[in-house]
Amino acid sequence: MAFTYSEKVMDHFANPRNVGEIENADGVGEVGNSKCGDIMKMYLKVDGNTITDVKFKTFGCGAAIATSSMATELIKGKTIDEALKLTNKAVMEALDGLPPVKVHCSVLAEEAIKSAVSDYYRKQGVDPEPIVGKIEEHEH
Amino acid sequence: MREIYADNAATTKLSPVVLEKMMPYLTEVYGNPSSLYGIGQTAKKAVEDARANIAKNIGAANPSEIYFTSGGSESDNWALKGVCRRLKKRGKNHIITSKFEHHAILHTCKALEKEGFEVTYLDVYENGIVRPEDVEKAIRPETAMVTIMYANNEIGTIQPIEEIGKICREKKVLFHTDAVQAAGYCRINVSEQNIDLLSMTAHKIHGPKGCGLLYVRKGILIDNLIEGGAQERNKRAGTENIAGIVGLDAALQIAVDTMDERNKKLEKLRDKLIDGLLKIPRSRINGDRKHRLPNNVNMCFEGIEGESLLLRLEFKGISASSGSACTSGSLDPSHVLLAIGLPHEIAHGSTRMTFDETTTEEDIDYILSVVPEIVKTLRDMSPLWESIIKGEKNDAKFIK
């Protein structure tokens, strides 16, 4: 089973970066549902336009945990605009690929970021939809 | 680090004794049993000796009732398609099975539904056991066959085969059982248990992969699944897998000879592991504890997902399995766990450990020493666990 994952996926699964919660986070997003077997929750701390801290909690398979971990690494210290440009493909590439049945995990990671950013905008009194787009309820 | 193979329900290690019996047929006795010269006839004798001994070991009246196949899946396919298609011509187009059969049965049933069969999928209740009275109620005049597995491959629950066999015999309906997981752990006597057809495979009992059998009671008409030469009395074409057949016989003989003592030892280890793992809060054992294969432990730990648990078990040297979506490549949780009524999110967090006679008490102690920590690590990073402990989600009906 493990051999279908790249070394990077296994590394991020075994030693996930940025696990946890942020108290008084500026943005919190949760995507997925337990019925599908994946839930990702992402917390953002934003200063000005920069994501100064990010944490996650994930219920899911090895790929779900690894993609969450990698996604947090990729947006930490970046601007919100940069974070919104992060695609699931970029997360996958950073992990040296995912098995085809696990691609949905990277989609979930991208959506978790967008969901957290949307929450940040809402807290700022800004309608997120024109900026972030509509986050669809994920159906597997 | 300790290495523990805990996936004997998936496959087993080939026994060195079995391999030794197979070796001549992989080397010098390479003849085709259909040939008339020496090494061909020696090979033929090996096949027929194995057939006779296997017949004795499963309580078959006659060796000619044993047909060698490539394994459990072929046997299941053949039993259902070969017999039911024939009976359909006489108006019998109904099959009774259970919701948690192996896919070799369930997918064959689905294929037969497309040919016009009607299939009743019996409930297995929360304990994972088919009720004989449900079988009786489901039988109709047009029922061609009842097929219920002897023991479930995921949760190890043992089915009331003898009672079902008796009902089927009284109602004059054919009874097939997939005994792939039960063989070597449960007594099999097709005559006393009123079993009309039975599937078995070698590789689950320390025999080789690629060889199994279908027992077909004398007098039952079965269409061929594989056409070709005249092997297996014209019923199953293809040059015999001599070494495999010899290996199947040797493995079954050892399993039968050692069954009682081995079962006793395994039951003790199994119960120790289950009791120990149940100390983890919000965990559950899946399937009846008593009517259960002696080597099967199947647990759910709420708030975590099965594959993550498996990967972390692997880091600790433990090879286990999960019924979870991710390993099978499908996103649905185990059909077996859904059949016993578990909600999806709990069914996603299952792990199965299946042992053999080489498993020691130290192995069990080791597993008990690592699992609670793994579960805690994964729960600490699980938003589902967070909502469970906050009381936002409660499946107390399933998990205590």
Coordinates of C-alpha atoms in Angstrom, one line a residue:
Chain A
M1 CA 0.0 0.0 0.0
A2 CA 2.7 2.4 1.0
F3 CA 4.6 1.9 -2.2
T4 CA 1.9 3.6 -4.2
Y5 CA 2.7 6.9 -2.4
S6 CA 5.8 8.9 -3.1
E7 CA 8.5 9.4 -0.5
K8 CA 7.3 13.0 0.0
V9 CA 3.7 11.9 0.6
M10 CA 4.9 9.4 3.2
D11 CA 7.1 12.1 4.8
H12 CA 4.2 14.6 5.1
F13 CA 1.9 11.8 6.3
A14 CA 4.4 10.5 8.9
N15 CA 5.5 14.0 10.0
P16 CA 2.7 16.4 9.1
R17 CA 3.6 20.1 9.3
N18 CA 1.4 22.7 10.9
V19 CA -1.0 20.3 12.6
G20 CA -3.4 21.9 15.1
E21 CA -5.6 24.8 15.6
I22 CA -5.2 28.6 15.9
E23 CA -7.0 30.3 18.6
N24 CA -8.8 33.4 17.4
A25 CA -8.0 32.5 13.9
D26 CA -8.7 35.2 11.2
G27 CA -10.2 32.6 8.9
V28 CA -11.4 29.0 9.4
G29 CA -12.6 26.7 6.6
E30 CA -13.8 23.1 6.7
V31 CA -14.4 21.0 3.6
G32 CA -15.4 17.4 2.9
N33 CA -17.6 15.2 4.9
S34 CA -17.3 12.2 7.1
K35 CA -19.4 10.1 4.8
C36 CA -16.7 10.3 2.1
G37 CA -14.0 9.6 4.6
D38 CA -12.2 13.0 4.3
I39 CA -12.7 16.2 6.3
M40 CA -10.1 19.0 6.2
K41 CA -10.2 22.0 8.6
M42 CA -7.9 24.9 8.0
Y43 CA -7.1 27.9 10.3
L44 CA -5.4 31.1 9.0
K45 CA -3.7 34.0 10.8
V46 CA -3.6 37.0 8.6
D47 CA -1.5 40.2 9.0
G48 CA -2.2 42.9 6.5
N49 CA -2.4 40.7 3.4
T50 CA 0.0 38.1 4.5
I51 CA -0.8 34.6 5.9
T52 CA 1.5 34.6 8.9
D53 CA 0.4 31.3 10.3
V54 CA -1.7 28.4 9.1
K55 CA -2.7 25.1 10.9
F56 CA -4.8 22.2 9.9
K57 CA -6.7 19.2 11.2
T58 CA -7.7 16.3 8.8
F59 CA -9.7 13.2 9.1
G60 CA -8.8 11.0 6.2
C61 CA -6.4 8.7 4.4
G62 CA -2.6 9.1 4.1
A63 CA -3.0 11.3 1.0
A64 CA -5.6 13.6 2.7
I65 CA -3.2 14.2 5.6
A66 CA -0.2 14.7 3.3
T67 CA -1.9 17.1 1.0
S68 CA -3.2 19.2 3.9
S69 CA 0.3 19.3 5.3
M70 CA 1.9 20.3 2.0
A71 CA -0.9 22.9 1.3
T72 CA -0.2 24.6 4.6
E73 CA 3.5 24.7 3.8
L74 CA 2.9 26.2 0.4
I75 CA 0.8 29.1 1.7
K76 CA 2.5 30.0 4.9
G77 CA 4.1 33.4 4.6
K78 CA 2.4 34.0 1.3
T79 CA -0.1 36.7 0.5
I80 CA -3.8 35.8 0.3
D81 CA -3.7 36.4 -3.5
E82 CA -0.9 33.9 -3.8
A83 CA -2.7 31.4 -1.6
L84 CA -5.8 31.7 -3.8
K85 CA -3.7 30.9 -6.8
L86 CA -2.6 27.6 -5.3
T87 CA -4.1 24.8 -7.4
N88 CA -4.5 21.2 -6.5
K89 CA -2.1 20.4 -9.3
A90 CA 0.6 22.4 -7.6
V91 CA 0.0 20.6 -4.3
M92 CA 0.3 17.3 -6.1
E93 CA 3.5 18.3 -7.9
A94 CA 5.0 19.4 -4.7
L95 CA 4.3 15.9 -3.3
D96 CA 5.8 14.2 -6.4
G97 CA 2.4 13.1 -7.5
L98 CA -0.5 11.1 -6.0
P99 CA -2.1 7.8 -7.1
P100 CA -5.1 8.6 -9.4
V101 CA -7.7 7.6 -6.8
K102 CA -6.2 10.1 -4.4
V103 CA -6.4 13.1 -6.7
H104 CA -9.6 14.2 -4.9
C105 CA -7.6 14.8 -1.7
S106 CA -5.5 17.5 -3.4
V107 CA -8.7 19.1 -4.6
L108 CA -10.0 19.1 -1.1
A109 CA -6.8 20.8 0.1
E110 CA -7.2 23.6 -2.5
E111 CA -10.8 24.0 -1.4
A112 CA -9.9 24.0 2.3
I113 CA -7.6 27.1 1.6
K114 CA -10.4 28.8 -0.4
S115 CA -12.9 28.1 2.3
A116 CA -10.6 29.5 5.1
V117 CA -9.9 32.6 3.0
S118 CA -13.6 33.1 2.3
D119 CA -14.2 33.0 6.1
Y120 CA -11.5 35.6 6.5
Y121 CA -13.2 37.9 4.0
R122 CA -16.5 37.4 5.6
K123 CA -15.1 38.3 9.0
Q124 CA -13.7 41.4 7.4
G125 CA -17.2 42.3 6.1
V126 CA -16.3 41.5 2.5
D127 CA -18.4 39.2 0.3
P128 CA -15.9 36.5 -0.6
E129 CA -17.7 35.2 -3.6
P130 CA -16.5 37.7 -6.2
I131 CA -12.9 37.1 -5.1
V132 CA -12.7 33.5 -4.1
G133 CA -15.5 32.1 -6.1
K134 CA -18.2 29.7 -5.0
I135 CA -17.0 26.7 -3.0
E136 CA -19.1 23.8 -4.0
E137 CA -20.2 21.2 -1.5
H138 CA -17.8 18.4 -2.3
E139 CA -19.4 15.3 -3.6
H140 CA -17.2 12.3 -4.1
Chain B
M1 CA 11.7 -3.9 15.1
R2 CA 9.2 -6.6 15.4
E3 CA 7.6 -7.7 12.1
I4 CA 4.0 -9.0 12.4
Y5 CA 2.1 -10.3 9.5
A6 CA -1.5 -9.8 10.5
D7 CA -3.2 -10.3 7.2
N8 CA -3.8 -14.0 6.9
A9 CA -7.3 -13.5 5.7
A10 CA -5.8 -11.9 2.6
T11 CA -3.3 -14.7 2.0
T12 CA -0.9 -16.9 4.0
K13 CA 2.7 -17.9 3.8
L14 CA 3.3 -21.1 1.9
S15 CA 4.1 -23.9 4.4
P16 CA 7.5 -25.4 3.8
V17 CA 6.0 -28.9 4.3
V18 CA 3.5 -28.1 1.5
L19 CA 6.2 -26.7 -0.7
E20 CA 8.3 -29.8 -0.3
K21 CA 5.3 -32.0 -1.4
M22 CA 4.8 -29.7 -4.4
M23 CA 8.4 -29.6 -5.5
P24 CA 8.6 -32.8 -7.5
Y25 CA 5.7 -31.6 -9.7
L26 CA 7.4 -28.3 -10.3
T27 CA 10.6 -30.1 -11.4
E28 CA 11.1 -33.6 -12.6
V29 CA 7.4 -34.7 -12.8
Y30 CA 6.5 -32.1 -15.3
G31 CA 4.3 -34.4 -17.4
N32 CA 0.9 -33.6 -18.6
P33 CA -1.7 -35.9 -16.9
S34 CA -3.4 -36.4 -20.2
S35 CA -0.3 -38.0 -21.6
L36 CA 0.0 -41.8 -21.5
Y37 CA 3.8 -42.1 -20.8
G38 CA 5.4 -42.4 -17.4
I39 CA 5.7 -38.8 -16.1
G40 CA 2.3 -38.0 -17.4
Q41 CA 0.7 -40.9 -15.6
T42 CA 2.7 -40.1 -12.4
A43 CA 1.3 -36.6 -12.5
K44 CA -2.2 -38.0 -13.1
K45 CA -1.9 -40.3 -10.1
A46 CA -0.9 -37.3 -8.0
V47 CA -4.0 -35.4 -9.0
E48 CA -6.3 -38.3 -8.4
D49 CA -4.7 -39.1 -5.0
A50 CA -5.2 -35.5 -4.0
R51 CA -8.8 -35.6 -5.1
A52 CA -9.5 -38.7 -3.1
N53 CA -7.9 -37.4 0.0
I54 CA -9.6 -34.0 -0.2
A55 CA -13.0 -35.7 -0.7
K56 CA -12.3 -37.6 2.5
N57 CA -11.3 -34.4 4.3
I58 CA -14.5 -32.5 3.4
G59 CA -16.8 -35.5 3.9
A60 CA -17.6 -35.9 0.2
A61 CA -19.1 -39.3 -0.7
N62 CA -17.1 -39.6 -3.9
P63 CA -13.8 -38.1 -5.2
S64 CA -15.5 -37.4 -8.5
E65 CA -17.5 -34.6 -6.8
I66 CA -14.3 -32.5 -6.4
Y67 CA -13.4 -30.3 -9.3
F68 CA -10.1 -28.4 -9.3
T69 CA -10.2 -24.7 -10.2
S70 CA -7.9 -21.6 -10.2
G71 CA -9.3 -20.6 -6.8
G72 CA -12.2 -19.2 -4.8
S73 CA -13.4 -16.6 -7.3
E74 CA -13.6 -19.1 -10.2
S75 CA -15.3 -21.7 -7.9
D76 CA -17.9 -19.1 -6.8
N77 CA -18.5 -17.9 -10.4
W78 CA -18.8 -21.4 -11.6
A79 CA -21.2 -22.6 -8.9
L80 CA -23.6 -19.7 -9.5
K81 CA -23.4 -19.4 -13.3
G82 CA -23.0 -23.0 -14.0
V83 CA -25.9 -24.3 -12.0
C84 CA -28.4 -21.3 -12.0
R85 CA -28.3 -20.7 -15.7
R86 CA -29.2 -24.3 -16.2
L87 CA -32.0 -24.2 -13.7
K88 CA -33.4 -21.0 -15.2
K89 CA -34.5 -23.0 -18.2
R90 CA -36.8 -24.8 -15.8
G91 CA -38.3 -21.6 -14.5
K92 CA -36.0 -21.3 -11.5
N93 CA -34.8 -17.7 -11.7
H94 CA -34.4 -16.7 -8.0
I95 CA -31.2 -16.7 -6.0
I96 CA -30.8 -16.1 -2.2
T97 CA -27.6 -14.7 -0.8
S98 CA -26.6 -12.3 1.9
K99 CA -25.6 -8.7 1.8
F100 CA -22.0 -9.3 2.9
E101 CA -20.8 -12.1 0.7
H102 CA -17.4 -11.8 -1.0
H103 CA -17.5 -9.9 -4.3
A104 CA -17.0 -13.1 -6.2
I105 CA -20.5 -13.9 -5.2
L106 CA -22.1 -10.5 -5.1
H107 CA -20.7 -9.4 -8.5
T108 CA -21.7 -12.7 -10.0
C109 CA -25.2 -12.2 -8.6
K110 CA -25.3 -8.7 -10.2
A111 CA -24.2 -10.2 -13.5
L112 CA -27.0 -12.8 -13.2
E113 CA -29.5 -10.1 -12.4
K114 CA -28.8 -8.6 -15.8
E115 CA -29.6 -12.1 -17.3
G116 CA -33.1 -11.9 -15.7
F117 CA -32.4 -13.5 -12.3
E118 CA -34.0 -12.1 -9.2
V119 CA -31.7 -12.0 -6.2
T120 CA -32.7 -11.7 -2.5
Y121 CA -29.9 -10.2 -0.4
L122 CA -30.5 -11.3 3.2
D123 CA -29.8 -9.0 6.1
V124 CA -26.9 -10.0 8.3
Y125 CA -27.9 -7.9 11.3
E126 CA -25.6 -6.1 13.7
N127 CA -23.8 -9.3 14.7
G128 CA -23.0 -10.2 11.1
I129 CA -24.9 -13.5 11.1
V130 CA -27.6 -14.6 8.7
R131 CA -30.7 -15.9 10.3
P132 CA -31.8 -19.4 9.1
E133 CA -35.4 -18.4 9.5
D134 CA -34.8 -15.6 7.0
V135 CA -33.5 -18.1 4.5
E136 CA -36.5 -20.2 5.0
K137 CA -38.9 -17.3 4.5
A138 CA -37.1 -16.2 1.4
I139 CA -37.3 -19.5 -0.4
R140 CA -39.9 -19.6 -3.2
P141 CA -40.9 -22.3 -5.7
E142 CA -38.7 -20.6 -8.3
T143 CA -35.6 -20.4 -6.0
A144 CA -32.6 -22.0 -7.8
M145 CA -30.0 -21.7 -5.2
V146 CA -29.1 -20.4 -1.7
T147 CA -25.5 -19.2 -1.4
I148 CA -24.3 -18.1 2.0
M149 CA -20.6 -17.9 2.9
Y150 CA -19.4 -20.2 5.7
A151 CA -17.3 -17.4 7.4
N152 CA -17.1 -13.8 6.5
N153 CA -13.7 -12.6 5.1
E154 CA -13.8 -9.2 6.8
I155 CA -15.4 -9.7 10.2
G156 CA -14.9 -13.4 10.5
T157 CA -18.4 -14.2 11.6
I158 CA -19.3 -17.9 11.2
Q159 CA -22.7 -18.6 9.6
P160 CA -25.2 -21.3 10.7
I161 CA -24.3 -23.4 7.7
E162 CA -25.7 -26.6 9.1
E163 CA -29.1 -25.1 9.9
I164 CA -29.3 -23.4 6.5
G165 CA -28.2 -26.7 4.8
K166 CA -31.0 -28.5 6.6
I167 CA -33.6 -26.0 5.5
C168 CA -32.5 -26.0 1.9
R169 CA -32.5 -29.8 1.9
E170 CA -36.1 -29.9 3.3
K171 CA -37.2 -27.3 0.7
K172 CA -35.3 -29.1 -2.1
V173 CA -33.3 -26.0 -2.9
L174 CA -29.6 -26.2 -3.8
F175 CA -27.2 -24.8 -1.2
H176 CA -23.8 -23.4 -2.1
T177 CA -21.3 -22.1 0.5
D178 CA -18.1 -20.1 -0.1
A179 CA -15.8 -21.8 2.5
V180 CA -12.7 -19.9 1.4
Q181 CA -12.2 -18.3 4.9
A182 CA -13.7 -21.1 6.9
A183 CA -11.5 -23.9 5.5
G184 CA -8.9 -24.9 8.0
Y185 CA -10.7 -23.2 10.9
C186 CA -14.2 -24.7 10.8
R187 CA -15.2 -28.3 10.5
I188 CA -16.4 -29.1 6.9
N189 CA -18.5 -32.2 6.2
V190 CA -20.6 -31.6 3.1
S191 CA -22.6 -34.8 3.7
E192 CA -23.6 -34.1 7.3
Q193 CA -24.0 -30.4 6.7
N194 CA -26.2 -30.8 3.6
I195 CA -23.9 -28.7 1.5
D196 CA -24.5 -29.2 -2.3
L197 CA -21.7 -27.0 -3.6
L198 CA -18.7 -25.6 -1.8
S199 CA -15.8 -23.3 -2.8
M200 CA -12.4 -23.4 -1.3
T201 CA -8.9 -22.1 -2.1
A202 CA -5.4 -23.3 -1.1
H203 CA -3.7 -19.9 -0.4
K204 CA -5.7 -19.1 2.7
I205 CA -4.5 -22.2 4.4
H206 CA -0.8 -22.0 3.8
G207 CA -1.1 -23.6 0.4
P208 CA -0.1 -22.0 -3.0
K209 CA -2.0 -19.3 -4.8
G210 CA -3.9 -20.2 -8.0
C211 CA -5.5 -23.4 -7.0
G212 CA -8.9 -24.1 -5.5
L213 CA -11.8 -26.4 -5.8
L214 CA -15.5 -26.6 -6.3
Y215 CA -17.3 -29.5 -4.6
V216 CA -20.5 -30.4 -6.6
R217 CA -22.7 -33.1 -5.1
K218 CA -23.3 -36.0 -7.5
G219 CA -26.4 -35.6 -9.6
I220 CA -26.3 -31.8 -9.8
L221 CA -26.1 -30.6 -13.4
I222 CA -23.6 -27.8 -13.9
D223 CA -22.7 -26.1 -17.2
N224 CA -19.0 -25.5 -18.0
L225 CA -17.5 -22.1 -17.3
I226 CA -14.2 -22.9 -19.1
E227 CA -14.5 -24.8 -22.3
G228 CA -11.7 -26.7 -24.0
G229 CA -10.1 -30.1 -23.3
A230 CA -11.5 -33.0 -21.4
Q231 CA -9.9 -32.3 -18.1
E232 CA -11.9 -32.7 -14.8
R233 CA -14.2 -35.2 -16.5
N234 CA -15.1 -32.7 -19.3
K235 CA -16.3 -30.1 -16.8
R236 CA -13.3 -27.8 -16.5
A237 CA -10.8 -27.5 -19.3
G238 CA -7.2 -26.6 -19.0
T239 CA -4.0 -28.6 -18.1
E240 CA -4.1 -29.4 -14.4
N241 CA -2.1 -27.3 -12.0
I242 CA -0.5 -30.4 -10.6
A243 CA 1.8 -28.8 -8.0
G244 CA -1.1 -26.5 -6.9
I245 CA -3.5 -29.4 -6.5
V246 CA -0.9 -31.4 -4.6
G247 CA -0.3 -28.3 -2.5
L248 CA -4.0 -27.7 -1.8
D249 CA -4.3 -31.3 -0.6
A250 CA -1.3 -31.1 1.6
A251 CA -2.3 -27.8 3.1
L252 CA -5.8 -29.0 3.8
Q253 CA -4.5 -32.2 5.4
I254 CA -2.3 -30.2 7.8
A255 CA -5.1 -27.7 8.5
V256 CA -7.5 -30.5 9.4
D257 CA -5.0 -32.4 11.5
T258 CA -4.0 -29.3 13.5
M259 CA -7.4 -27.5 13.7
D260 CA -8.5 -28.1 17.2
E261 CA -5.3 -27.2 19.0
R262 CA -4.6 -24.3 16.7
N263 CA -8.1 -22.9 17.1
K264 CA -7.8 -23.0 20.9
K265 CA -4.5 -21.1 20.8
L266 CA -5.7 -18.5 18.3
E267 CA -9.0 -17.9 20.2
K268 CA -7.0 -17.0 23.3
L269 CA -4.8 -14.5 21.4
R270 CA -7.8 -13.1 19.5
D271 CA -9.7 -12.5 22.7
K272 CA -6.8 -10.9 24.4
L273 CA -6.3 -8.5 21.6
I274 CA -10.0 -7.6 21.3
D275 CA -10.3 -7.0 25.1
G276 CA -7.1 -4.9 25.0
L277 CA -8.2 -2.8 22.1
L278 CA -11.7 -2.3 23.5
K279 CA -10.0 -0.3 26.3
I280 CA -9.4 2.4 23.8
P281 CA -12.3 4.9 24.3
R282 CA -15.0 4.8 21.5
S283 CA -13.8 1.7 19.9
R284 CA -15.8 -1.3 18.8
I285 CA -15.4 -4.9 17.7
N286 CA -17.2 -5.6 14.4
G287 CA -19.2 -8.8 14.2
D288 CA -20.3 -11.4 16.8
R289 CA -17.5 -12.2 19.3
K290 CA -18.5 -15.8 19.8
H291 CA -19.4 -17.1 16.4
R292 CA -16.2 -15.8 14.9
L293 CA -13.1 -17.2 13.2
P294 CA -10.4 -17.8 15.8
N295 CA -7.9 -15.7 14.0
N296 CA -10.0 -12.6 13.2
V297 CA -10.1 -9.2 14.9
N298 CA -11.9 -6.4 13.2
M299 CA -12.2 -3.1 15.0
C300 CA -13.3 0.5 14.5
F301 CA -11.9 3.5 16.3
E302 CA -14.1 6.4 16.0
G303 CA -12.8 9.7 14.6
I304 CA -10.0 8.2 12.5
E305 CA -9.8 6.8 9.0
G306 CA -8.7 3.2 8.3
E307 CA -5.9 3.8 5.8
S308 CA -4.1 6.3 8.1
L309 CA -4.2 3.7 10.8
L310 CA -2.8 1.0 8.5
L311 CA 0.1 3.1 7.3
R312 CA 1.1 3.9 10.8
L313 CA 0.8 0.2 11.8
E314 CA 3.1 -0.5 8.9
F315 CA 5.6 2.0 10.3
K316 CA 5.6 -0.2 13.4
G317 CA 6.1 -3.4 11.5
I318 CA 2.5 -4.6 11.5
S319 CA 0.9 -5.6 8.2
A320 CA -2.8 -5.3 8.7
S321 CA -5.7 -4.6 6.4
S322 CA -8.8 -2.3 6.4
G323 CA -12.1 -2.6 4.8
S324 CA -11.8 1.1 4.1
A325 CA -12.4 2.8 0.8
C326 CA -8.9 3.9 0.2
T327 CA -7.2 0.6 0.0
S328 CA -9.7 -0.9 -2.4
G329 CA -9.5 2.1 -4.7
S330 CA -13.2 2.8 -4.3
L331 CA -14.4 5.6 -2.2
D332 CA -17.2 3.7 -0.5
P333 CA -16.5 2.0 2.8
S334 CA -16.7 -1.7 3.3
H335 CA -19.9 -3.3 2.1
V336 CA -19.6 -5.7 5.0
L337 CA -19.5 -3.0 7.6
L338 CA -22.4 -1.1 6.0
A339 CA -24.3 -4.4 5.9
I340 CA -24.0 -4.7 9.7
G341 CA -25.4 -1.3 10.0
L342 CA -22.4 1.0 10.7
P343 CA -22.7 4.6 9.6
H344 CA -20.2 5.6 6.9
E345 CA -17.9 7.6 9.1
I346 CA -17.4 4.7 11.5
A347 CA -17.1 2.2 8.7
H348 CA -14.3 4.3 7.3
G349 CA -12.2 3.7 10.4
S350 CA -12.0 -0.1 10.4
T351 CA -8.9 -2.3 10.7
R352 CA -8.7 -6.0 10.3
M353 CA -6.0 -8.2 11.8
T354 CA -5.9 -11.9 11.0
F355 CA -3.4 -14.2 12.5
D356 CA -2.0 -17.7 12.1
E357 CA -0.3 -20.4 14.2
T358 CA 3.0 -18.5 14.2
T359 CA 1.5 -15.5 16.0
T360 CA 2.7 -15.3 19.6
E361 CA 1.4 -13.7 22.8
E362 CA 4.4 -11.3 22.5
D363 CA 3.1 -10.2 19.1
I364 CA -0.3 -9.4 20.6
D365 CA 1.4 -7.5 23.5
Y366 CA 3.3 -5.5 21.0
I367 CA 0.2 -4.6 18.9
L368 CA -1.5 -3.6 22.2
S369 CA 1.5 -1.4 23.0
V370 CA 1.4 0.6 19.8
V371 CA -2.2 0.9 18.7
P372 CA -3.5 3.2 21.4
E373 CA -0.7 5.7 20.6
I374 CA -1.4 5.6 16.9
V375 CA -5.1 6.1 17.5
K376 CA -4.3 9.1 19.8
T377 CA -2.0 10.7 17.2
L378 CA -4.6 10.4 14.5
R379 CA -7.4 11.6 16.7
D380 CA -5.4 14.6 17.8
M381 CA -5.3 15.7 14.2
S382 CA -8.9 14.8 13.3
P383 CA -11.6 17.4 13.1
L384 CA -14.2 14.6 13.2
W385 CA -12.8 13.5 16.6
E386 CA -12.9 17.1 17.7
S387 CA -16.6 17.4 17.0
I388 CA -17.2 14.0 18.6
I389 CA -15.6 14.9 21.9
K390 CA -17.3 18.3 21.9
G391 CA -20.6 16.3 21.7
E392 CA -21.6 17.7 18.3
K393 CA -21.7 14.2 16.9
N394 CA -22.8 11.1 18.7
D395 CA -23.0 7.6 17.5
A396 CA -23.3 6.1 20.9
K397 CA -25.6 3.4 19.5
F398 CA -22.5 2.0 17.7
I399 CA -19.7 3.0 19.9
K400 CA -19.3 3.3 23.6

